[in-house]
Coordinates of C-alpha atoms and ligand atoms in Angstrom, one line a residue:
Chain A
X915 CA -7.4 -18.2 12.5
X916 CA -4.5 -20.1 12.3
X917 CA -5.4 -21.4 8.4
X918 CA -6.3 -17.5 7.8
X919 CA -2.8 -16.2 9.1
X920 CA -1.0 -19.1 6.9
X921 CA -2.9 -17.6 4.0
X922 CA -2.4 -14.3 4.9
X923 CA 1.4 -14.9 5.5
X924 CA 1.0 -16.9 1.9
X925 CA 0.1 -14.1 -0.3
X926 CA 1.6 -11.0 1.0
X927 CA 5.1 -12.9 0.3
X928 CA 3.6 -14.0 -2.9
X929 CA 2.8 -10.1 -3.6
X930 CA 5.9 -9.0 -1.6
X931 CA 8.2 -10.8 -4.0
X932 CA 6.6 -10.0 -7.3
X933 CA 7.0 -6.9 -6.3
X934 CA 10.4 -7.3 -5.8
X935 CA 11.1 -9.3 -8.4
X936 CA 9.2 -7.0 -10.6
X937 CA 11.4 -3.8 -8.7
X938 CA 14.7 -6.6 -9.5
X939 CA 14.0 -6.9 -13.1
X940 CA 12.0 -3.7 -14.4
X941 CA 15.8 -1.5 -15.5
X942 CA 16.9 -3.8 -17.5
X943 CA 13.4 -4.9 -19.2
X944 CA 12.3 -1.4 -19.1
X945 CA 15.6 -1.4 -20.8
X946 CA 15.8 -3.6 -23.1
X947 CA 11.9 -2.6 -24.4
X948 CA 13.8 0.9 -25.1
X949 CA 15.1 -2.0 -27.5
X950 CA 18.8 0.1 -27.5
X951 CA 19.8 3.0 -25.2
X952 CA 20.8 5.4 -27.9
X953 CA 22.7 8.7 -27.8
X954 CA 22.3 11.0 -31.3
X955 CA 24.3 14.0 -32.9
X956 CA 24.4 16.2 -35.2
X957 CA 27.2 17.9 -36.4
X958 CA 27.9 21.4 -37.8
X959 CA 27.0 21.5 -41.2
X960 CA 30.4 22.2 -43.5
X961 CA 32.1 19.9 -42.1
X962 CA 34.0 17.7 -43.1
X963 CA 34.0 13.8 -43.9
X964 CA 37.0 13.4 -42.4
X965 CA 36.5 15.3 -40.0
X966 CA 33.1 13.9 -38.5
X967 CA 35.0 10.0 -39.2
X968 CA 38.2 11.0 -36.7
X969 CA 35.7 12.5 -33.8
X970 CA 33.1 9.8 -34.2
X971 CA 36.5 7.8 -33.2
X972 CA 38.2 9.6 -30.8
X973 CA 34.8 10.0 -28.8
X974 CA 33.8 6.2 -29.5
X975 CA 37.6 4.8 -27.5
X976 CA 36.8 7.4 -25.0
X977 CA 33.9 6.2 -24.0
X978 CA 33.4 2.8 -25.1
X979 CA 30.5 2.9 -26.8
X980 CA 29.0 -0.6 -27.7
X981 CA 27.7 0.2 -31.5
X982 CA 27.8 3.9 -33.3
X983 CA 26.3 4.1 -36.6
X984 CA 26.9 7.6 -39.1
X985 CA 24.4 8.8 -41.1
X986 CA 25.3 10.8 -44.0
X987 CA 23.7 13.4 -45.6
X988 CA 22.8 11.5 -48.2
X989 CA 21.2 8.7 -46.5
X990 CA 20.0 11.1 -44.8
X991 CA 18.0 12.6 -48.3
X992 CA 16.9 9.0 -49.5
X993 CA 15.3 8.1 -46.4
X994 CA 14.0 11.3 -46.2
X995 CA 13.0 11.0 -49.8
X996 CA 11.5 7.5 -48.6
X997 CA 9.2 8.8 -46.9
X998 CA 8.2 12.1 -49.2
X999 CA 8.5 11.2 -52.6
X1000 CA 7.0 14.4 -53.7
X1001 CA 10.2 15.7 -52.7
X1002 CA 11.9 13.5 -55.6
X1003 CA 9.6 14.8 -58.9
X1004 CA 12.9 17.9 -58.9
X1005 CA 11.2 20.3 -56.9
X1006 CA 14.5 21.2 -55.6
X1007 CA 17.7 20.3 -56.4
X1008 CA 19.1 17.6 -54.3
X1009 CA 22.6 18.9 -54.1
X1010 CA 21.6 21.6 -52.3
X1011 CA 19.6 20.1 -50.0
X1012 CA 22.2 17.3 -49.7
X1013 CA 24.3 20.6 -48.3
X1014 CA 21.7 21.7 -45.3
X1015 CA 21.6 18.3 -43.5
X1016 CA 24.9 17.7 -41.1
X1017 CA 25.7 14.7 -40.8
X1018 CA 24.2 12.6 -37.7
X1019 CA 25.6 9.7 -36.0
X1020 CA 24.5 7.5 -33.2
X1021 CA 26.1 5.8 -30.5
X1022 CA 24.3 2.8 -29.4
X1023 CA 25.3 2.6 -25.2
X1024 CA 26.3 -0.3 -22.7
X1025 CA 23.6 -1.5 -20.0
X1026 CA 26.0 0.4 -17.5
X1027 CA 26.1 3.4 -19.0
X1028 CA 25.1 6.4 -17.6
X1029 CA 23.2 7.5 -20.9
X1030 CA 23.0 11.6 -19.4
X1031 CA 25.9 12.2 -17.7
X1032 CA 27.9 11.1 -21.1
X1033 CA 25.1 13.3 -23.5
X1034 CA 26.4 16.4 -21.1
X1035 CA 30.5 15.5 -21.4
X1036 CA 29.9 15.0 -25.5
X1037 CA 27.7 18.7 -25.4
X1038 CA 30.6 20.3 -23.4
X1039 CA 33.4 19.4 -25.9
X1040 CA 30.7 21.8 -28.5
X1041 CA 31.5 19.7 -31.9
X1042 CA 27.7 19.5 -32.2
X1043 CA 25.0 21.6 -33.5
X1044 CA 22.5 19.2 -31.5
X1045 CA 22.7 16.6 -29.8
X1046 CA 19.3 14.9 -29.4
X1047 CA 19.4 11.4 -27.0
X1048 CA 16.5 9.0 -26.1
X1049 CA 16.8 11.3 -23.6
X1050 CA 13.1 11.9 -22.8
X1051 CA 12.7 8.0 -22.6
X1052 CA 14.9 7.2 -20.0
X1053 CA 13.8 10.4 -17.1
X1054 CA 10.1 8.4 -18.8
X1055 CA 11.7 5.7 -17.5
X1056 CA 13.3 6.4 -14.3
X1057 CA 10.0 8.0 -13.0
X1058 CA 8.7 4.7 -13.6
X1059 CA 11.7 3.2 -11.9
X1060 CA 11.2 4.8 -9.0
X1061 CA 7.1 4.5 -8.6
X1062 CA 8.0 1.0 -8.8
X1063 CA 10.5 1.7 -5.9
X1064 CA 8.4 3.4 -3.8
X1065 CA 4.5 1.8 -4.5
X1066 CA 7.5 -1.6 -3.2
X1067 CA 8.6 0.5 0.1
X1068 CA 4.7 1.5 0.7
X1069 CA 4.0 -2.2 0.4
X1070 CA 6.6 -3.7 1.8
X1071 CA 5.9 -1.2 4.9
X1072 CA 1.9 -2.5 4.8
X1073 CA 3.0 -6.1 4.7
X1074 CA 5.3 -6.1 7.2
X1075 CA 3.7 -4.2 9.4
X1076 CA 0.1 -6.2 9.3
X1077 CA 2.0 -9.5 9.9
X1078 CA 3.3 -8.1 12.9
X1079 CA 0.2 -7.5 14.0
X1080 CA -1.2 -10.2 12.7
X1081 CA 1.7 -12.7 14.5
X1082 CA 0.0 -11.3 17.6
X1083 CA -3.3 -11.7 17.1
X1084 CA -2.8 -15.3 16.2
X1085 CA -0.5 -15.8 18.9
X1086 CA -3.0 -14.3 21.4
X1087 CA -5.6 -16.7 19.7
X1088 CA -3.7 -19.9 20.1
X1089 CA -2.9 -18.5 24.4
X1090 CA -6.7 -17.7 25.3
X1091 CA -7.6 -20.7 23.3
X1092 CA -5.1 -22.5 25.8
X1093 CA -5.3 -20.7 28.8
X1094 CA -6.5 -22.8 31.0
X1095 CA -4.5 -25.2 30.5
X1096 CA -1.4 -22.9 30.7
X1097 CA -2.0 -20.8 34.0
X1098 CA -2.2 -25.0 35.2
X1099 CA 1.0 -25.4 33.7
X1100 CA 2.6 -22.5 35.0
X1101 CA 1.5 -23.8 38.5
X1102 CA 3.0 -27.0 38.7
X1103 CA 6.4 -25.0 37.6
X1104 CA 6.5 -24.6 33.9
X1105 CA 8.9 -21.8 33.1
X1106 CA 8.7 -20.2 31.3
X1107 CA 11.3 -20.1 28.5
X1108 CA 8.8 -23.4 28.0
X1109 CA 6.5 -21.3 26.9
X1110 CA 8.0 -18.9 24.2
X1111 CA 10.1 -22.5 23.1
X1112 CA 6.2 -24.1 22.9
X1113 CA 4.6 -21.1 20.9
X1114 CA 7.2 -20.0 18.9
X1115 CA 7.6 -24.0 18.0
X1116 CA 4.3 -23.6 16.9
X1117 CA 3.9 -20.3 15.0
X1118 CA 7.2 -20.6 13.5
X1119 CA 6.6 -23.7 11.6
X1120 CA 3.5 -23.2 9.7
X1121 CA 4.8 -19.8 9.2
X1122 CA 8.3 -20.7 7.8
X1123 CA 5.8 -23.2 5.8
X1124 CA 3.7 -20.0 4.1
X1125 CA 6.8 -18.4 3.7
X1126 CA 7.8 -20.9 1.3
X1127 CA 4.9 -21.1 -0.5
X1128 CA 5.2 -17.6 -1.1
X1129 CA 7.5 -17.8 -2.7
X1130 CA 7.2 -21.0 -4.7
X1131 CA 4.6 -19.0 -6.2
X1132 CA 6.4 -16.3 -7.3
X1133 CA 8.3 -18.8 -8.6
X1134 CA 5.8 -21.0 -10.9
X1135 CA 4.7 -17.2 -12.0
X1136 CA 8.1 -16.7 -13.8
X1137 CA 7.7 -20.2 -14.6
X1138 CA 5.2 -19.7 -16.4
X1139 CA 5.7 -16.6 -17.7
X1140 CA 9.1 -17.5 -19.0
X1141 CA 7.5 -20.3 -20.5
X1142 CA 5.1 -18.2 -21.8
X1143 CA 8.0 -15.8 -23.8
X1144 CA 9.9 -18.8 -25.1
X1145 CA 6.6 -19.2 -27.6
X1146 CA 7.1 -15.1 -28.8
X1147 CA 9.6 -14.2 -30.2
X1148 CA 9.7 -10.5 -30.5
X1149 CA 9.8 -10.4 -26.9
X1150 CA 13.1 -12.9 -26.7
X1151 CA 15.4 -9.7 -25.8
X1152 CA 13.3 -9.2 -22.0
X1153 CA 12.8 -12.9 -21.6
X1154 CA 17.3 -13.0 -21.7
X1155 CA 17.3 -10.1 -19.4
X1156 CA 14.8 -11.4 -16.7
X1157 CA 16.0 -13.4 -13.7
X1158 CA 14.2 -14.9 -10.6
X1159 CA 14.7 -13.1 -7.3
X1160 CA 18.5 -12.2 -6.2
X1161 CA 20.0 -13.8 -3.4
X1162 CA 19.8 -10.0 -2.0
X1163 CA 16.1 -9.8 -2.5
X1164 CA 15.2 -13.2 -0.8
X1165 CA 17.0 -12.1 2.0
X1166 CA 15.5 -8.7 2.2
X1167 CA 12.2 -11.0 2.2
X1168 CA 13.3 -13.5 4.6
X1169 CA 15.1 -10.7 6.8
X1170 CA 11.7 -8.4 6.9
X1171 CA 9.2 -11.1 7.5
X1172 CA 11.2 -12.3 10.0
X1173 CA 11.8 -9.2 11.6
X1174 CA 7.7 -8.9 11.7
X1175 CA 7.2 -12.0 12.6
X1176 CA 9.6 -12.1 15.7
X1177 CA 8.6 -8.5 16.5
X1178 CA 4.8 -9.2 16.8
X1179 CA 6.1 -12.3 18.8
X1180 CA 7.7 -10.8 21.5
X1181 CA 4.6 -8.2 21.8
X1182 CA 2.6 -11.3 22.5
X1183 CA 4.7 -13.4 24.6
X1184 CA 5.8 -10.5 26.6
X1185 CA 2.0 -10.5 28.2
X1186 CA 1.8 -13.9 28.9
X1187 CA 4.7 -13.6 31.2
X1188 CA 2.9 -10.4 32.7
X1189 CA 0.3 -12.3 33.1
X1190 CA 1.5 -15.6 34.6
X1191 CA 4.6 -14.4 36.9
X1192 CA 3.8 -11.1 37.4
X1193 CA 2.6 -11.0 41.4
X1194 CA 0.6 -8.2 41.4
Chain B
X724 CA 10.5 -24.7 57.0
X725 CA 7.6 -21.9 56.3
X726 CA 6.9 -18.1 58.2
X727 CA 5.3 -15.7 57.4
X728 CA 6.5 -12.6 59.0
X729 CA 4.0 -9.2 59.6
X730 CA 2.2 -10.0 56.4
X731 CA -0.6 -7.8 54.8
X732 CA -2.6 -8.0 51.8
X733 CA -4.7 -5.6 50.6
X734 CA -6.5 -5.5 47.9
X735 CA -7.7 -1.7 45.7
X736 CA -10.6 -1.5 47.5
X737 CA -8.2 -0.4 50.6
X738 CA -9.8 -3.5 53.4
X739 CA -6.8 -5.6 54.6
X740 CA -8.2 -9.2 54.0
X741 CA -4.4 -10.2 55.3
X742 CA -3.3 -8.1 58.4
X743 CA 0.3 -8.4 59.9
X744 CA -0.8 -11.9 60.0
X745 CA 2.3 -13.9 61.8
X746 CA 2.8 -17.6 61.4
X747 CA 5.6 -20.1 61.8
X748 CA 5.1 -23.5 60.9
X749 CA 7.9 -25.2 63.0
X750 CA 6.9 -28.6 62.2
X751 CA 6.2 -30.9 59.1
X752 CA 2.2 -32.4 59.1
X753 CA -1.5 -31.3 58.3
X754 CA -2.6 -27.6 59.1
X755 CA -6.5 -27.3 58.5
X756 CA -7.1 -23.9 58.2
X757 CA -10.5 -22.3 58.7
X758 CA -12.2 -19.3 58.1
X759 CA -15.5 -17.8 57.4
X760 CA -16.1 -17.0 53.1
X761 CA -14.0 -14.3 52.5
X762 CA -11.8 -14.4 55.4
X763 CA -8.8 -14.6 52.8
X764 CA -8.0 -18.2 52.8
X765 CA -7.4 -18.1 49.3
X766 CA -5.6 -15.2 49.4
X767 CA -3.6 -16.3 51.5
X768 CA -2.8 -19.5 49.6
X769 CA -2.5 -17.3 46.5
X770 CA 0.4 -16.4 48.2
X771 CA 1.4 -19.9 49.7
X772 CA 1.9 -20.6 45.6
X773 CA 3.5 -17.6 44.6
X774 CA 0.6 -16.0 42.2
X775 CA 0.9 -13.1 44.5
X776 CA 2.3 -11.4 46.5
X777 CA 2.1 -9.6 50.1
X778 CA 1.4 -5.6 50.3
X779 CA 3.8 -5.7 52.7
X780 CA 5.7 -7.9 55.4
X781 CA 7.2 -11.2 54.1
X782 CA 6.5 -14.5 54.0
X783 CA 9.9 -17.2 54.2
X784 CA 10.2 -20.9 52.1
X785 CA 13.2 -22.7 53.7
X786 CA 14.7 -19.3 54.8
X787 CA 14.1 -17.7 51.0
X788 CA 11.9 -14.9 51.0
X789 CA 8.8 -15.9 47.9
X790 CA 7.3 -12.6 48.0
X791 CA 9.3 -10.9 45.4
X792 CA 10.7 -13.6 43.3
X793 CA 12.0 -13.4 39.1
X794 CA 9.6 -16.1 37.0
X795 CA 12.3 -18.2 37.2
X796 CA 12.6 -18.4 40.6
X797 CA 8.7 -18.7 40.6
X798 CA 8.6 -21.9 38.6
X799 CA 11.4 -23.0 40.8
X800 CA 9.3 -23.1 43.6
X801 CA 6.0 -24.0 42.6
X802 CA 8.4 -27.2 41.8
X803 CA 8.0 -28.1 45.2
X804 CA 4.5 -26.9 46.6
X805 CA 2.3 -29.4 45.8
X806 CA -2.0 -27.8 44.6
X807 CA -4.9 -29.0 45.0
X808 CA -7.7 -26.3 43.2
X809 CA -10.9 -26.5 44.3
X810 CA -12.7 -26.8 40.8
X811 CA -9.9 -29.5 40.3
X812 CA -7.8 -27.6 37.3
X813 CA -7.5 -31.2 35.0
X814 CA -6.6 -30.1 31.5
X815 CA -9.0 -31.9 29.1
X816 CA -7.6 -32.6 26.7
X817 CA -5.0 -34.9 28.6
X818 CA -5.8 -38.3 30.0
X819 CA -6.3 -38.5 33.8
X820 CA -2.6 -40.4 33.4
X821 CA -1.2 -37.7 30.9
X822 CA -2.7 -35.0 34.1
X823 CA -1.4 -37.1 37.2
X824 CA 2.2 -37.1 35.1
X825 CA 2.2 -33.7 33.9
X826 CA 4.5 -32.5 37.1
X827 CA 7.0 -34.9 36.0
X828 CA 7.6 -33.9 33.1
X829 CA 7.3 -30.5 33.2
X830 CA 10.5 -31.6 35.8
X831 CA 12.2 -33.7 32.4
X832 CA 11.7 -36.8 34.4
X833 CA 12.4 -39.6 31.5
X834 CA 10.0 -41.5 30.6
X835 CA 10.7 -44.9 32.0
X836 CA 10.7 -43.0 35.6
X837 CA 6.9 -41.1 34.8
X838 CA 5.6 -44.6 34.2
X839 CA 7.4 -45.8 37.5
X840 CA 6.2 -42.9 39.2
X841 CA 3.2 -42.9 38.4
X842 CA 2.0 -46.6 38.7
X843 CA 3.1 -46.9 42.2
X844 CA 0.8 -44.2 43.0
X845 CA -2.4 -45.1 40.5
X846 CA -1.0 -48.4 42.9
X847 CA -1.4 -46.9 46.1
X848 CA -4.3 -44.3 45.8
X849 CA -6.6 -46.7 43.6
X850 CA -6.3 -44.9 40.3
X851 CA -7.3 -47.7 37.2
X852 CA -10.1 -47.4 36.7
X853 CA -10.1 -44.2 34.7
X854 CA -7.0 -43.5 34.5
X855 CA -7.2 -43.8 30.8
X856 CA -10.1 -42.0 30.7
X857 CA -10.3 -37.8 29.6
X858 CA -11.6 -35.9 32.8
X859 CA -15.0 -34.9 31.3
X860 CA -15.5 -38.7 31.0
X861 CA -15.4 -39.0 34.5
X862 CA -17.2 -38.2 37.9
X863 CA -16.2 -35.3 40.5
X864 CA -15.2 -38.0 43.5
X865 CA -12.4 -39.4 40.1
X866 CA -11.6 -36.3 39.2
X867 CA -11.0 -35.2 43.2
X868 CA -8.6 -37.7 43.4
X869 CA -7.0 -37.4 39.8
X870 CA -5.9 -33.6 41.5
X871 CA -4.9 -34.8 44.8
X872 CA -2.3 -37.6 42.9
X873 CA -1.0 -34.4 40.7
X874 CA 0.0 -32.7 43.8
X875 CA 1.2 -35.4 45.0
X876 CA 3.6 -37.1 41.9
X877 CA 6.1 -34.5 42.5
X878 CA 7.1 -35.2 46.4
X879 CA 6.6 -31.3 46.6
X880 CA 7.6 -30.2 50.5
X881 CA 4.3 -28.1 51.0
X882 CA 0.9 -28.8 49.6
X883 CA -2.2 -26.5 49.4
X884 CA -5.7 -27.3 49.2
X885 CA -8.3 -25.4 48.6
X886 CA -11.7 -27.1 49.6
X887 CA -10.4 -29.9 48.9
X888 CA -14.0 -31.7 50.1
X889 CA -16.1 -29.1 48.4
X890 CA -17.9 -31.2 46.7
X891 CA -17.6 -34.6 48.1
X892 CA -19.6 -37.0 50.7
X893 CA -18.3 -37.8 54.6
X894 CA -16.6 -41.1 53.9
X895 CA -14.8 -40.2 50.9
X896 CA -14.0 -36.4 51.8
X897 CA -12.1 -38.5 55.4
X898 CA -10.5 -41.0 52.6
X899 CA -8.7 -37.7 51.5
X900 CA -7.8 -35.8 54.7
X901 CA -6.4 -40.0 55.6
X902 CA -4.3 -39.5 52.2
X903 CA -2.8 -36.1 52.4
X904 CA -2.1 -37.1 56.0
X905 CA 0.1 -40.2 55.2
X906 CA 1.6 -38.3 52.6
X907 CA 2.6 -35.7 55.1
X908 CA 3.9 -38.3 57.4
X909 CA 5.4 -40.1 55.0
X910 CA 7.7 -37.7 52.7
X911 CA 11.0 -38.4 53.1
X912 CA 12.6 -37.8 56.2
X913 CA 11.4 -34.6 57.8
X914 CA 7.9 -35.0 56.4
X915 CA 6.0 -32.6 54.3
X916 CA 3.1 -29.8 55.4
X917 CA 0.1 -30.1 54.1
X918 CA -2.5 -26.8 54.1
X919 CA -6.2 -27.8 54.3
X920 CA -8.5 -24.9 53.5
X921 CA -12.2 -25.2 55.1
X922 CA -15.2 -24.0 55.5
X923 CA -17.0 -27.0 56.3
X924 CA -17.0 -28.1 60.2
X925 CA -18.5 -31.6 60.1
X926 CA -15.1 -32.0 57.8
X927 CA -13.2 -30.8 60.9
X928 CA -15.3 -32.8 63.6
X929 CA -14.9 -36.2 61.3
X930 CA -11.1 -35.8 61.2
X931 CA -9.5 -34.1 64.9
X932 CA -6.5 -32.7 63.4
X933 CA -4.9 -29.5 64.0
X934 CA -6.7 -26.7 63.4
X935 CA -5.4 -23.1 62.9
X936 CA -8.1 -20.4 62.7
X937 CA -8.1 -17.1 59.7
X938 CA -10.1 -14.9 61.1
X939 CA -9.7 -10.6 61.7
X940 CA -7.0 -10.9 58.9
X941 CA -4.5 -13.5 61.4
X942 CA -3.7 -16.6 61.8
X943 CA -4.2 -18.0 65.2
X944 CA -4.3 -21.9 66.2
Ligands
ATP19 N1 -8.5 -9.6 43.3 C1 -9.3 -9.1 43.9 N2 -9.4 -7.9 44.1 C2 -10.2 -7.2 44.9 N3 -10.4 -8.0 46.2 C3 -10.6 -8.5 46.4 C4 -9.6 -10.3 45.4 N4 -10.2 -11.1 45.9 C5 -10.5 -11.4 47.0 N5 -10.5 -10.0 47.5 C6 -11.8 -9.6 48.4 O1 -10.6 -10.4 49.4 C7 -11.3 -11.1 50.8 C8 -11.2 -12.2 50.8 O2 -11.4 -13.2 50.1 P1 -11.2 -14.6 49.7 O3 -11.2 -15.3 48.5 O4 -9.4 -15.1 50.4 O5 -11.4 -15.6 50.6 P2 -12.0 -16.7 51.2 O6 -11.7 -16.6 52.5 O7 -11.1 -17.9 50.4 O8 -13.3 -17.6 51.1 P3 -14.2 -18.3 50.6 O9 -14.4 -19.1 51.6 O10 -15.5 -18.0 50.3 O11 -13.8 -18.8 49.3 C9 -13.1 -10.8 50.4 O12 -13.5 -9.8 51.2 C10 -12.3 -10.5 48.3 O13 -13.8 -10.0 48.2
MG20 MG1 -11.4 -19.4 49.0

């Protein structure tokens, strides 16, 4: 039972730290996977190049974008004809077509910038005919991290509750095993605090051990992943954004599992108290 | 030193096992308590060791009521009481020496002090043949001696022995009672009080001592 409990605790620490780690890195990895956080806008058709450049310059200083790319109508036309060669056969007058194509611009945002908020603000300036974004992508991203968060919360709750229950069960079994001895010692004048201390030591040391092993396992997984990614240059951008558990995450784990343990310990030791020292 | 006043003990089935029991042990020394099976001897001893409390009435030890103690006070009180159980209650994972020394360890005496007291008692009770054995590998009589040694080693003021001669032959019974009587006399200045419960008439006849009778829930001399 003791070993089963240790094993259980190790794995629950392992799983919850993995989830926590995943959650912690989800946004940065997902953003990395989207390659860039981009807002794209199309100007009105009839605006002049000077106007376009001036507007881009002013927006860029206002929002402090990381970078921007301007696509002129001619650029877009040649991009377009590259893919659809038949239009290049002179069916249409290229000059006429280019006139129909607006200037468009991609703003590349910094990671911490709120794309949808900025998009809304820019749209209000009424200089663009169309504001496309990576918005769909961002929405998806948001729902994924929400999912991870909810899943993580559920898992934590489950693991904490079961850890508390397992603690109660383990200590009760330990106490039950020592029942005769405990009774005799209490008749010889052993104080309740001595039992509290003894069983706290007896159970917390293996718990701390299991906790460390669980965390170590997560670290090994993280380390192996990093080693693997190192050899895959196309994932370099992911690797560069991955971190091991932050101190806040580790603290969350420590506090959570300690709370579960102490909760379980308190309950089982209370029963011992009433059994040994409540005169009925 | 020990005083029981209007003590009642009633279990769930409404029968008074002890009914208005009044008793005062003014003198130290050895008391036999005789009573038929079911008369309440074990119940009385449970009250005296604070394992249970009276339904009503009060018990005083050295003028302090022991009927309503908290956990801390209970363990303090028990350090001053030596209990000899009918079934010995030795801890099988400990050697006889460790079993006997347990009360001193609980009282947090130093290892050298414990060893000194253990050696003295081993000598006095002649335990050296089996002092390093485990309880399961020695005879019932040897276990009995070990249980007595454990009750005496902490030098308590009060000794409670529930049917301690139950499994002993006549000679060993008398030997054990002599040890307890000697202890009661020798203990410090005031002496100690020793209660021995028995329903064995032959033990009572062979050892002519002060005897109290537990009958109809009351204790009479
Ligand atoms: N925990 C309990 N719950 C209910 N009744 C009990 C309990 N303990 C003892 N009794 C009852 O109290 C009465 C006295 O029991 P007790 O064990 O004190 O007798 P005793 O004098 O020690 O008997 P014996 O000589 O056989 O050991 C008995 O009728 C018994 O059934
Ligand atoms: Mg009895």
